[in-house]
CSV table of C-alpha atoms in Angstrom, one decimal:
chain,number,residue,atom,x,y,z
H,1,MET,CA,124.9,87.1,85.2
H,2,LYS,CA,124.2,85.7,88.6
H,3,ASN,CA,122.7,88.2,91.1
H,4,SER,CA,124.8,89.1,94.1
H,5,ALA,CA,125.5,92.2,96.2
H,6,ASP,CA,128.1,93.0,93.6
H,7,THR,CA,125.5,93.3,90.8
H,8,HIS,CA,126.1,96.7,89.3
H,9,ILE,CA,122.6,98.4,89.0
H,10,ALA,CA,121.9,101.8,87.5
H,11,ILE,CA,118.5,103.4,87.8
H,12,ILE,CA,117.9,106.2,85.3
H,13,GLY,CA,115.6,108.8,86.9
H,14,GLY,CA,115.3,110.0,90.4
H,15,GLY,CA,111.5,110.4,90.6
H,16,PRO,CA,109.3,108.5,93.1
H,17,ALA,CA,109.7,105.2,91.1
H,18,GLY,CA,113.5,105.3,90.7
H,19,LEU,CA,114.0,106.3,94.4
H,20,THR,CA,111.6,103.6,95.6
H,21,SER,CA,113.4,100.9,93.7
H,22,ALA,CA,116.8,102.1,95.0
H,23,ARG,CA,115.5,102.1,98.6
H,24,ILE,CA,114.2,98.5,98.4
H,25,LEU,CA,117.3,97.3,96.6
H,26,GLN,CA,119.4,98.7,99.4
H,27,GLY,CA,117.3,96.8,101.9
H,28,TYR,CA,118.4,93.7,100.1
H,29,GLY,CA,122.1,94.6,100.3
H,30,PHE,CA,122.5,95.9,96.7
H,31,SER,CA,124.2,99.2,96.0
H,32,PRO,CA,122.2,100.8,93.1
H,33,ILE,CA,123.2,104.2,91.6
H,34,VAL,CA,120.5,106.6,90.7
H,35,TYR,CA,121.4,108.9,87.8
H,36,GLU,CA,119.2,112.0,87.8
H,37,ILE,CA,119.1,114.9,85.4
H,38,ASP,CA,118.1,117.5,88.0
H,39,THR,CA,121.0,119.2,89.7
H,40,SER,CA,119.5,118.9,93.2
H,41,ILE,CA,116.3,117.8,95.0
H,42,ASP,CA,114.8,121.2,94.8
H,43,SER,CA,116.3,122.6,91.6
H,44,ARG,CA,112.8,122.8,89.9
H,45,ASP,CA,109.1,122.7,90.7
H,46,ALA,CA,108.4,119.1,91.5
H,47,GLY,CA,104.7,119.2,90.5
H,48,GLY,CA,101.4,118.9,92.2
H,49,THR,CA,99.8,116.6,94.7
H,50,LEU,CA,99.6,112.8,94.4
H,51,ASP,CA,97.1,110.4,95.9
H,52,LEU,CA,98.8,107.1,96.9
H,53,HIS,CA,96.5,104.2,96.7
H,54,ALA,CA,96.5,101.4,99.3
H,55,ASP,CA,96.8,98.7,96.6
H,56,SER,CA,99.9,100.1,94.9
H,57,GLY,CA,101.8,103.2,96.0
H,58,GLN,CA,101.3,102.5,99.7
H,59,ILE,CA,102.3,98.8,99.2
H,60,ALA,CA,105.6,100.0,97.7
H,61,LEU,CA,106.2,102.4,100.6
H,62,GLU,CA,105.4,99.7,103.1
H,63,ASP,CA,108.0,97.4,101.4
H,64,ALA,CA,110.5,100.3,101.5
H,65,GLY,CA,109.9,100.6,105.3
H,66,LEU,CA,108.5,104.1,104.8
H,67,GLU,CA,104.8,103.7,105.7
H,68,GLU,CA,105.1,105.7,108.9
H,69,ALA,CA,107.2,108.4,107.2
H,70,PHE,CA,104.6,108.7,104.5
H,71,HIS,CA,101.6,109.0,106.9
H,72,ALA,CA,103.5,111.7,108.9
H,73,ARG,CA,103.5,113.8,105.7
H,74,ALA,CA,100.3,112.7,104.0
H,75,ARG,CA,97.0,114.7,104.0
H,76,MET,CA,94.1,112.4,104.8
H,77,GLU,CA,91.6,115.3,104.3
H,78,GLY,CA,93.0,115.8,100.8
H,79,GLN,CA,91.0,112.8,99.7
H,80,ALA,CA,87.8,115.0,99.6
H,81,LYS,CA,86.4,115.6,96.2
H,82,LYS,CA,83.7,117.8,94.6
H,83,ARG,CA,82.1,117.6,91.2
H,84,LEU,CA,80.6,120.8,90.0
H,85,SER,CA,78.7,121.5,86.8
H,86,HIS,CA,80.0,124.3,84.6
H,87,THR,CA,77.1,126.3,85.8
H,88,GLY,CA,78.5,126.2,89.3
H,89,LYS,CA,76.1,123.7,90.8
H,90,LEU,CA,77.3,121.0,93.2
H,91,VAL,CA,76.7,117.6,91.4
H,92,ALA,CA,78.4,115.4,94.0
H,93,SER,CA,80.8,115.5,96.9
H,94,PHE,CA,82.9,113.0,98.9
H,95,VAL,CA,84.2,113.5,102.4
H,96,PRO,CA,86.4,110.7,103.6
H,97,GLU,CA,85.8,109.1,107.0
H,98,GLU,CA,88.3,110.0,109.7
H,99,ASP,CA,90.1,106.6,109.5
H,100,ASP,CA,90.0,106.4,105.7
H,101,SER,CA,93.6,106.0,104.4
H,102,ALA,CA,92.8,104.4,101.1
H,103,ALA,CA,94.3,107.2,99.0
H,104,PRO,CA,95.8,110.1,101.0
H,105,GLU,CA,97.5,113.0,99.3
H,106,ILE,CA,101.1,114.1,99.4
H,107,ASP,CA,102.9,116.8,97.4
H,108,ARG,CA,105.1,115.2,94.8
H,109,GLY,CA,108.1,117.2,96.0
H,110,HIS,CA,107.5,116.0,99.6
H,111,LEU,CA,107.3,112.4,98.5
H,112,ARG,CA,110.5,112.7,96.4
H,113,ALA,CA,112.4,114.4,99.3
H,114,MET,CA,111.2,111.7,101.8
H,115,LEU,CA,112.5,108.9,99.5
H,116,ALA,CA,115.8,110.7,98.9
H,117,GLU,CA,116.4,111.3,102.6
H,118,HIS,CA,116.1,107.5,103.2
H,119,LEU,CA,118.8,106.5,100.7
H,120,LYS,CA,122.4,105.9,101.6
H,121,PRO,CA,124.7,108.8,101.0
H,122,ASN,CA,125.8,109.4,97.4
H,123,THR,CA,123.2,107.0,96.0
H,124,ILE,CA,121.8,109.8,93.8
H,125,ARG,CA,124.2,111.3,91.2
H,126,TRP,CA,122.7,114.7,90.5
H,127,GLY,CA,123.1,116.5,87.2
H,128,HIS,CA,123.5,113.4,85.1
H,129,LYS,CA,121.6,113.6,81.8
H,130,LEU,CA,121.7,110.3,79.9
H,131,VAL,CA,122.5,110.8,76.2
H,132,SER,CA,123.0,107.2,75.1
H,133,ALA,CA,122.6,103.6,76.3
H,134,THR,CA,124.4,100.8,74.4
H,135,GLU,CA,124.2,97.0,74.9
H,136,LEU,CA,127.6,95.4,74.9
H,137,HIS,CA,128.4,91.9,73.6
H,138,ASP,CA,128.5,90.5,77.1
H,139,GLY,CA,125.1,91.8,78.0
H,140,ARG,CA,126.3,94.7,80.1
H,141,ILE,CA,125.0,98.2,79.3
H,142,ARG,CA,127.2,101.2,78.6
H,143,LEU,CA,125.7,104.5,79.8
H,144,GLU,CA,127.1,107.8,78.5
H,145,PHE,CA,126.1,111.1,80.1
H,146,GLU,CA,126.1,114.7,78.8
H,147,ASN,CA,128.7,115.7,81.5
H,148,GLY,CA,131.2,113.1,80.1
H,149,HIS,CA,130.6,110.5,82.8
H,150,MET,CA,130.4,106.9,81.5
H,151,ASP,CA,129.3,103.7,83.3
H,152,GLU,CA,129.0,100.0,82.4
H,153,VAL,CA,126.4,98.1,84.4
H,154,ASP,CA,124.7,94.7,84.8
H,155,LEU,CA,121.2,96.0,85.1
H,156,VAL,CA,119.6,99.3,83.9
H,157,ILE,CA,116.1,100.2,85.3
H,158,GLY,CA,114.7,102.9,83.2
H,159,ALA,CA,112.6,105.2,85.4
H,160,ASP,CA,113.2,108.2,83.2
H,161,GLY,CA,109.6,109.0,82.2
H,162,ILE,CA,107.7,109.2,79.0
H,163,TRP,CA,110.6,110.6,77.0
H,164,SER,CA,112.8,107.8,78.2
H,165,LYS,CA,116.3,107.4,76.8
H,166,VAL,CA,116.4,103.8,77.9
H,167,ARG,CA,113.2,102.7,76.1
H,168,PRO,CA,114.8,102.5,72.6
H,169,LEU,CA,116.9,99.5,73.9
H,170,LEU,CA,113.6,97.6,74.1
H,171,THR,CA,111.1,99.0,71.7
H,172,ASP,CA,110.6,101.5,68.9
H,173,ALA,CA,107.3,102.7,70.6
H,174,LYS,CA,107.1,106.5,70.9
H,175,PRO,CA,104.8,108.8,72.7
H,176,ILE,CA,101.7,110.0,70.9
H,177,TYR,CA,99.4,112.9,71.6
H,178,SER,CA,96.2,112.0,73.5
H,179,GLY,CA,94.0,114.7,72.0
H,180,VAL,CA,93.9,116.5,75.4
H,181,SER,CA,95.9,119.5,76.5
H,182,TYR,CA,96.2,121.0,80.0
H,183,LEU,CA,97.0,124.5,81.0
H,184,GLU,CA,98.6,124.4,84.4
H,185,ILE,CA,97.5,127.2,86.8
H,186,ASP,CA,98.8,128.1,90.2
H,187,PHE,CA,97.5,130.0,93.2
H,188,ALA,CA,99.6,130.9,96.2
H,189,ASP,CA,98.6,132.1,99.7
H,190,VAL,CA,95.1,131.2,98.9
H,191,GLU,CA,93.6,132.0,102.3
H,192,THR,CA,94.7,135.6,102.0
H,193,ASP,CA,94.9,136.2,98.2
H,194,HIS,CA,92.2,133.9,96.9
H,195,PRO,CA,89.7,133.2,99.7
H,196,ALA,CA,86.8,132.4,97.5
H,197,LEU,CA,88.7,129.8,95.5
H,198,SER,CA,90.1,128.4,98.7
H,199,GLU,CA,86.6,127.9,100.1
H,200,LEU,CA,85.4,126.4,96.9
H,201,VAL,CA,88.2,123.9,96.6
H,202,GLY,CA,88.2,122.9,100.3
H,203,PRO,CA,90.8,120.5,101.5
H,204,GLY,CA,90.8,118.2,98.4
H,205,HIS,CA,89.9,118.4,94.7
H,206,VAL,CA,87.3,120.0,92.5
H,207,PHE,CA,86.3,118.5,89.1
H,208,VAL,CA,84.3,120.5,86.5
H,209,THR,CA,83.3,119.5,82.9
H,210,ASP,CA,80.8,121.0,80.5
H,211,GLY,CA,80.5,118.0,78.2
H,212,ALA,CA,81.8,120.1,75.3
H,213,GLY,CA,85.5,119.4,75.5
H,214,HIS,CA,86.3,121.8,78.4
H,215,GLY,CA,87.2,120.7,81.9
H,216,LEU,CA,88.9,121.8,85.1
H,217,VAL,CA,90.7,119.8,87.7
H,218,VAL,CA,91.8,121.8,90.8
H,219,GLN,CA,93.7,120.3,93.8
H,220,ARG,CA,94.7,121.6,97.2
H,221,ASN,CA,98.5,121.4,97.8
H,222,SER,CA,100.3,122.0,101.1
H,223,ASN,CA,101.4,125.4,102.4
H,224,GLY,CA,98.4,127.4,101.3
H,225,HIS,CA,98.8,126.4,97.6
H,226,ILE,CA,96.3,125.4,95.0
H,227,ARG,CA,97.2,124.0,91.7
H,228,GLY,CA,94.9,123.4,88.8
H,229,TYR,CA,94.7,122.1,85.2
H,230,ILE,CA,92.4,123.6,82.6
H,231,ALA,CA,91.6,120.7,80.3
H,232,MET,CA,90.8,121.0,76.6
H,233,LEU,CA,90.0,118.6,73.8
H,234,ALA,CA,92.2,120.3,71.2
H,235,PRO,CA,94.9,119.9,68.6
H,236,VAL,CA,98.4,119.7,70.1
H,237,ASP,CA,99.1,123.1,68.5
H,238,TRP,CA,95.8,124.7,69.6
H,239,TYR,CA,97.5,128.0,70.4
H,240,ILE,CA,98.7,128.3,66.8
H,241,HIS,CA,95.1,127.8,65.6
H,242,ALA,CA,94.0,130.4,68.1
H,243,GLY,CA,96.6,132.8,66.8
H,244,ILE,CA,98.2,133.4,70.2
H,245,SER,CA,101.7,132.8,71.8
H,246,LEU,CA,102.2,130.7,74.8
H,247,ASP,CA,104.4,133.5,76.2
H,248,ASP,CA,101.5,136.0,76.1
H,249,THR,CA,99.6,135.5,79.4
H,250,ASP,CA,97.0,138.2,78.6
H,251,ALA,CA,96.2,136.6,75.2
H,252,ILE,CA,95.7,133.2,76.8
H,253,ARG,CA,93.5,134.7,79.4
H,254,ARG,CA,91.3,136.4,76.7
H,255,TYR,CA,91.2,133.1,74.8
H,256,LEU,CA,90.0,131.2,77.9
H,257,VAL,CA,87.3,133.8,78.8
H,258,LYS,CA,85.9,133.4,75.2
H,259,GLU,CA,86.2,129.6,75.1
H,260,TYR,CA,84.6,129.2,78.6
H,261,SER,CA,82.1,132.0,78.2
H,262,GLU,CA,79.2,129.8,79.3
H,263,TRP,CA,80.8,128.8,82.6
H,264,ASP,CA,79.5,130.4,85.8
H,265,SER,CA,81.2,133.4,87.2
H,266,ILE,CA,82.3,131.6,90.4
H,267,LEU,CA,84.5,129.4,88.2
H,268,LEU,CA,86.0,132.1,86.0
H,269,PRO,CA,88.7,133.2,88.6
H,270,PHE,CA,90.3,129.7,88.1
H,271,LEU,CA,90.7,130.7,84.4
H,272,THR,CA,91.9,134.2,84.9
H,273,ASP,CA,93.5,134.8,88.2
H,274,THR,CA,96.5,132.4,88.1
H,275,ASP,CA,99.6,133.7,90.0
H,276,SER,CA,102.1,132.1,87.7
H,277,GLY,CA,100.8,132.4,84.2
H,278,TYR,CA,99.8,129.4,82.1
H,279,LEU,CA,102.0,126.3,81.5
H,280,ASN,CA,101.0,124.4,78.4
H,281,ARG,CA,101.0,120.6,79.1
H,282,PRO,CA,99.9,118.6,76.0
H,283,ILE,CA,99.1,115.1,77.3
H,284,HIS,CA,101.2,112.4,75.6
H,285,ILE,CA,100.7,108.7,76.2
H,286,LEU,CA,102.4,105.5,75.0
H,287,PRO,CA,100.6,103.0,72.7
H,288,THR,CA,98.8,100.4,74.7
H,289,PRO,CA,99.1,97.5,75.2
H,290,LEU,CA,102.8,97.9,75.0
H,291,THR,CA,105.1,94.9,75.4
H,292,TRP,CA,108.5,94.0,74.2
H,293,LYS,CA,110.8,91.0,74.1
H,294,SER,CA,112.5,90.7,77.5
H,295,ASN,CA,116.1,91.9,77.5
H,296,ARG,CA,118.7,90.3,79.8
H,297,SER,CA,119.9,93.6,81.2
H,298,VAL,CA,117.3,96.3,80.8
H,299,THR,CA,113.8,97.0,81.9
H,300,LEU,CA,111.5,100.0,82.5
H,301,VAL,CA,109.2,101.2,85.2
H,302,GLY,CA,106.5,103.8,85.4
H,303,ASP,CA,105.9,106.3,82.6
H,304,ALA,CA,108.9,105.0,80.7
H,305,ALA,CA,107.0,101.7,80.4
H,306,HIS,CA,103.4,102.7,80.2
H,307,ALA,CA,102.7,106.4,80.2
H,308,MET,CA,99.0,107.0,80.4
H,309,ALA,CA,96.6,109.9,80.8
H,310,PRO,CA,96.6,111.5,84.2
H,311,PHE,CA,93.2,110.4,85.1
H,312,GLY,CA,92.5,108.2,88.1
H,313,GLY,CA,95.8,108.8,89.7
H,314,PHE,CA,97.2,105.5,88.4
H,315,GLY,CA,100.5,106.8,87.0
H,316,VAL,CA,102.6,107.3,90.1
H,317,ASN,CA,101.0,104.4,91.9
H,318,LEU,CA,101.8,101.9,89.2
H,319,ALA,CA,105.2,103.4,88.8
H,320,MET,CA,106.0,102.8,92.5
H,321,LEU,CA,104.5,99.3,92.5
H,322,ASP,CA,106.7,98.5,89.4
H,323,ALA,CA,109.7,99.8,91.3
H,324,ALA,CA,109.0,97.6,94.2
H,325,GLU,CA,108.4,94.5,92.1
H,326,ILE,CA,111.6,94.8,90.0
H,327,ALA,CA,113.6,95.2,93.2
H,328,HIS,CA,112.0,92.1,94.8
H,329,ALA,CA,112.5,90.2,91.6
H,330,VAL,CA,116.2,91.0,91.5
H,331,ALA,CA,116.6,89.8,95.1
H,332,LYS,CA,114.6,86.7,94.5
H,333,HIS,CA,115.9,85.4,91.2
H,334,ALA,CA,119.2,83.9,90.5
H,335,THR,CA,120.0,86.1,87.5
H,336,VAL,CA,119.2,89.6,86.2
H,337,ALA,CA,117.5,88.1,83.1
H,338,GLU,CA,115.2,85.9,85.2
H,339,ALA,CA,114.3,88.8,87.4
H,340,ILE,CA,113.4,91.0,84.5
H,341,ALA,CA,111.3,88.3,82.8
H,342,ALA,CA,109.4,87.6,86.0
H,343,TYR,CA,108.8,91.3,86.7
H,344,GLU,CA,107.6,92.1,83.2
H,345,SER,CA,105.2,89.1,83.1
H,346,GLU,CA,103.3,90.8,85.9
H,347,MET,CA,103.8,94.4,84.9
H,348,PHE,CA,102.6,94.2,81.2
H,349,PRO,CA,99.0,93.1,81.8
H,350,ARG,CA,98.5,95.3,84.9
H,351,ALA,CA,99.8,98.4,83.1
H,352,SER,CA,97.8,97.7,79.9
H,353,GLU,CA,94.5,97.4,81.8
H,354,HIS,CA,95.0,100.7,83.7
H,355,ALA,CA,96.3,102.6,80.7
H,356,VAL,CA,93.3,101.7,78.6
H,357,GLY,CA,91.0,102.8,81.4
H,358,ALA,CA,92.8,106.1,82.1
H,359,ASN,CA,93.1,107.0,78.4
H,360,ALA,CA,89.4,106.4,77.8
H,361,GLY,CA,88.5,108.0,81.1
H,362,ILE,CA,90.0,111.4,80.3
H,363,LEU,CA,88.2,111.5,77.0
H,364,ARG,CA,84.9,110.5,78.6
H,365,PHE,CA,85.3,113.2,81.2
H,366,LEU,CA,85.4,115.9,78.6
H,367,SER,CA,82.6,114.4,76.4
H,368,PRO,CA,78.9,114.9,76.7
H,369,GLU,CA,78.7,111.6,78.6
H,370,GLY,CA,81.1,112.9,81.2
H,371,ALA,CA,78.9,115.8,82.1
H,372,LYS,CA,76.0,113.5,83.2
H,373,SER,CA,75.5,113.2,86.9
H,374,GLY,CA,75.5,109.4,86.7
H,375,MET,CA,79.0,109.4,85.5
H,376,VAL,CA,80.5,110.8,88.7
H,377,PRO,CA,82.7,108.1,90.3
H,378,ASP,CA,81.6,106.5,93.6
H,379,HIS,CA,84.7,107.5,95.6
H,380,GLU,CA,83.6,105.6,98.7
H,381,ALA,CA,83.3,102.4,96.7
H,382,GLU,CA,86.6,103.3,94.9
H,383,HIS,CA,88.4,103.5,98.3
H,384,GLN,CA,87.0,100.2,99.4
H,385,GLN,CA,88.2,98.7,96.2
H,386,TYR,CA,91.7,100.0,96.9
H,387,ARG,CA,91.6,98.4,100.3
H,388,ASP,CA,90.3,95.1,99.0
H,389,ALA,CA,92.8,95.0,96.2
H,390,ALA,CA,95.6,95.7,98.7
H,391,GLU,CA,94.6,92.8,100.9
H,392,ALA,CA,94.3,90.5,97.8
H,393,TYR,CA,97.7,91.6,96.6
H,394,ARG,CA,99.4,90.8,99.9
H,395,LEU,CA,97.6,87.5,100.0
H,396,ARG,CA,98.6,86.7,96.4
H,397,GLN,CA,102.1,87.8,97.1
H,398,GLY,CA,102.2,85.6,100.1
H,399,ALA,CA,105.5,87.0,101.3
H,400,ASP,CA,107.3,86.3,104.5
H,401,THR,CA,108.8,89.5,105.8
H,402,THR,CA,112.0,90.0,107.7
H,403,LEU,CA,113.2,93.0,109.6
H,404,VAL,CA,116.3,94.5,108.0
H,405,ARG,CA,118.2,97.4,109.4
H,406,ASN,CA,120.0,99.8,107.1
H,407,GLN,CA,123.0,101.9,108.0
H,408,SER,CA,120.8,104.5,109.7
H,409,ASN,CA,119.4,101.7,111.9
H,410,GLU,CA,116.0,102.1,110.4
H,411,VAL,CA,113.8,99.0,110.1
H,412,LEU,CA,112.8,97.9,106.6
H,413,HIS,CA,110.0,95.4,106.2
H,414,ILE,CA,111.4,93.4,103.3
H,415,PRO,CA,109.6,90.5,101.6
H,416,THR,CA,112.3,87.8,101.5
H,417,LYS,CA,110.4,85.0,99.8
H,418,SER,CA,107.4,85.0,97.5
H,419,LEU,CA,105.3,82.0,98.4
H,420,HIS,CA,104.0,79.5,95.9
H,421,ALA,CA,100.2,79.6,95.4
H,422,THR,CA,99.8,76.4,97.4
H,423,GLU,CA,101.9,77.4,100.4
H,424,GLY,CA,100.4,78.5,103.7
H,425,ARG,CA,97.8,77.4,106.2
H,426,TRP,CA,94.5,75.8,105.0
H,427,THR,CA,91.4,74.6,106.6
H,428,ILE,CA,90.2,71.6,104.6
H,429,THR,CA,86.7,70.1,105.0
H,430,PHE,CA,85.3,66.7,104.1
H,431,LYS,CA,82.5,64.5,105.2
H,432,THR,CA,82.7,60.9,106.4
H,433,PRO,CA,80.1,58.6,107.9
H,434,ARG,CA,81.0,60.0,111.3
H,435,GLY,CA,80.2,63.6,110.2
H,436,GLU,CA,82.0,66.7,108.8
H,437,ASN,CA,85.7,67.1,109.5
H,438,ASN,CA,87.6,70.4,109.6
H,439,ILE,CA,91.3,69.8,109.6
H,440,GLU,CA,94.3,72.2,109.5
H,441,LEU,CA,96.7,71.6,106.6
H,442,VAL,CA,100.0,73.4,106.3
H,443,LEU,CA,102.0,73.3,103.1
H,444,ALA,CA,105.5,74.5,102.3
H,445,ILE,CA,107.9,74.2,99.4
H,446,ASP,CA,111.6,73.9,99.8
H,447,ASN,CA,113.8,73.3,96.8
H,448,GLU,CA,110.7,72.3,94.8
H,449,GLU,CA,109.9,69.7,97.5
H,450,LEU,CA,106.4,69.7,99.1
H,451,SER,CA,106.3,69.3,102.8
H,452,GLY,CA,103.9,70.2,105.6
H,453,THR,CA,101.6,68.8,108.2
H,454,TYR,CA,98.1,67.4,108.3
H,455,ASP,CA,96.4,67.8,111.6
H,456,GLY,CA,99.8,68.3,113.1
H,457,GLN,CA,101.3,65.1,111.6
H,458,PRO,CA,104.0,65.3,108.8
H,459,ILE,CA,102.7,64.6,105.3
H,460,GLN,CA,104.6,62.1,103.1
H,461,GLN,CA,105.3,61.7,99.4
H,462,GLY,CA,104.4,65.3,98.7
H,463,LYS,CA,104.5,66.3,95.1
H,464,ILE,CA,103.6,69.5,93.3
H,465,ASN,CA,102.8,70.3,89.7
H,466,GLY,CA,101.8,73.9,89.2
H,467,CYS,CA,98.8,74.4,91.5
H,468,ASP,CA,98.1,70.6,91.9
H,469,VAL,CA,99.4,68.9,95.0
H,470,THR,CA,99.4,65.3,96.1
H,471,PHE,CA,100.5,63.8,99.4
H,472,THR,CA,99.7,61.0,101.8
H,473,THR,CA,99.3,61.0,105.5
H,474,ARG,CA,98.7,58.3,108.2
H,475,LEU,CA,95.6,58.7,110.4
H,476,THR,CA,95.3,57.1,113.8
H,477,SER,CA,91.6,57.7,114.4
H,478,PRO,CA,89.1,56.2,114.2
H,479,PHE,CA,91.6,53.5,113.3
H,480,PRO,CA,95.1,53.5,111.6
H,481,MET,CA,94.9,54.1,107.9
H,482,LYS,CA,96.8,55.7,105.0
H,483,VAL,CA,95.0,58.5,103.2
H,484,SER,CA,96.0,59.9,99.8
H,485,PHE,CA,95.1,63.5,98.9
H,486,LYS,CA,94.8,65.0,95.4
H,487,LEU,CA,94.1,68.7,95.6
H,488,THR,CA,94.1,71.7,93.3
H,489,VAL,CA,94.6,75.3,94.5
H,490,ASN,CA,92.7,78.2,92.8
H,491,GLY,CA,93.5,81.4,94.6
H,492,ASP,CA,92.4,81.1,98.2
H,493,MET,CA,90.3,78.0,97.5
H,494,MET,CA,91.2,74.3,97.3
H,495,THR,CA,89.3,71.4,95.9
H,496,GLY,CA,90.0,67.7,95.3
H,497,SER,CA,89.6,64.4,97.0
H,498,ALA,CA,90.9,62.1,99.8
H,499,LYS,CA,91.2,58.4,99.1
H,500,ALA,CA,91.3,55.9,101.9
H,501,PRO,CA,91.3,52.0,101.6
H,502,MET,CA,87.5,51.8,101.8
H,503,MET,CA,86.2,55.1,100.4
H,504,LYS,CA,86.9,58.3,98.5
H,505,VAL,CA,85.4,61.6,99.6
H,506,PRO,CA,85.5,65.1,98.1
H,507,VAL,CA,87.6,67.7,99.8
H,508,ASN,CA,87.2,71.5,99.9
H,509,GLY,CA,89.7,74.0,101.5
H,510,ILE,CA,90.1,77.6,102.3
H,511,ARG,CA,93.2,79.6,102.9
H,512,VAL,CA,93.7,80.8,106.5
H,513,VAL,CA,94.8,84.5,106.5
H,514,THR,CA,97.0,85.5,109.4
């Protein structure tokens, strides 16, 4: 069907991805409904802390007009990281510069609440557990919920995580066990009750591995909280093999003391002193690369599309970028089907690349190789990579932005038009017998017609074929003449030739970033 403000959109899942997509869609004038299984925003523990990368999660928040709101809640100091050996020795540390905002931390619950607060009233339908999704003959999707509610919609965005109820409409792929299990641990009021652990963790993260299948990841949360994950290379039913029950905290504690007996005493309190027991979290992932035939009414974002190991912080960042991109695609394209196809063509390769890396990374971290000091990531270089990738993304996106005010009179920075690769301002250079010339070229496309200016004069006979452009212009100096240009754009570079009545010269160009 043709997209309009009346397009009925349902988002299944009210996590960061689902809420991000809803926020951006509302900025375009759509009225999506978010169906969420939770009964309220704070009905359960929302999880640990998240680092939002400049090249993905932060881009999504900027597109949602929530960059300032995020930075007001984010912890820049939370980017700090330490790597310790299992013998308690400091292997490496990273302290971010004061102005480093490449990957600040925010509690998952705070992020979710911030997004929910900036949606129109009644956007989120709490307490709605999806039990079935059926494609109808006209392409619409019938959604049926456990509470008896039913809806028929034009577009379903599945943001319902690794155990997605929407995914079966697109693929038979099912989650598989990664070979790694986490035991989640929790420490409250750490300054008072766990001062030694508080000092060891500092404001950010601590990573420990012994190279023998045992690891530890500990993260500072807000409000005097520390959360951690004891990592093990183990069968999914490791506790059965160990002869213990997951409900028996003392038995798990004894098991850990035995398994981690070679770890230094300064690390043992992480294993034994948890305030909330142990929560078993077997790490499941989706097969990768995972693709499917594009459906005219259904797509997936985040873990529903590409669940990967929680290593590198890519999960929520890719989820939020997915959410932003499907929202932009719906606004940009004439039909839901075209929007889905365009979005998935970008999402599939990006997700596959990161999933392969994350899944291999967690196994490497717990292997003998992971314990080598040379395997510690260069976080400073990593942060620079996030910044560079963010700049490249925006340049590639080439989006004009317009200021849109929602009902709360908040300003959203919404991309309204994705530019073709050839559009924008260029400086082109060529040599003639009179010397080198540097001329400004401006190209634009309207209804597939190429227009623009060369040195301030309108171009003529503009044609475009992919990344190849041709046009003519009339020069008045050093004497009147017609010049024909034939150029090819490759990213931010342009090459080709200019042909005048008496000569043909090579041309090079570079995009002007404003």
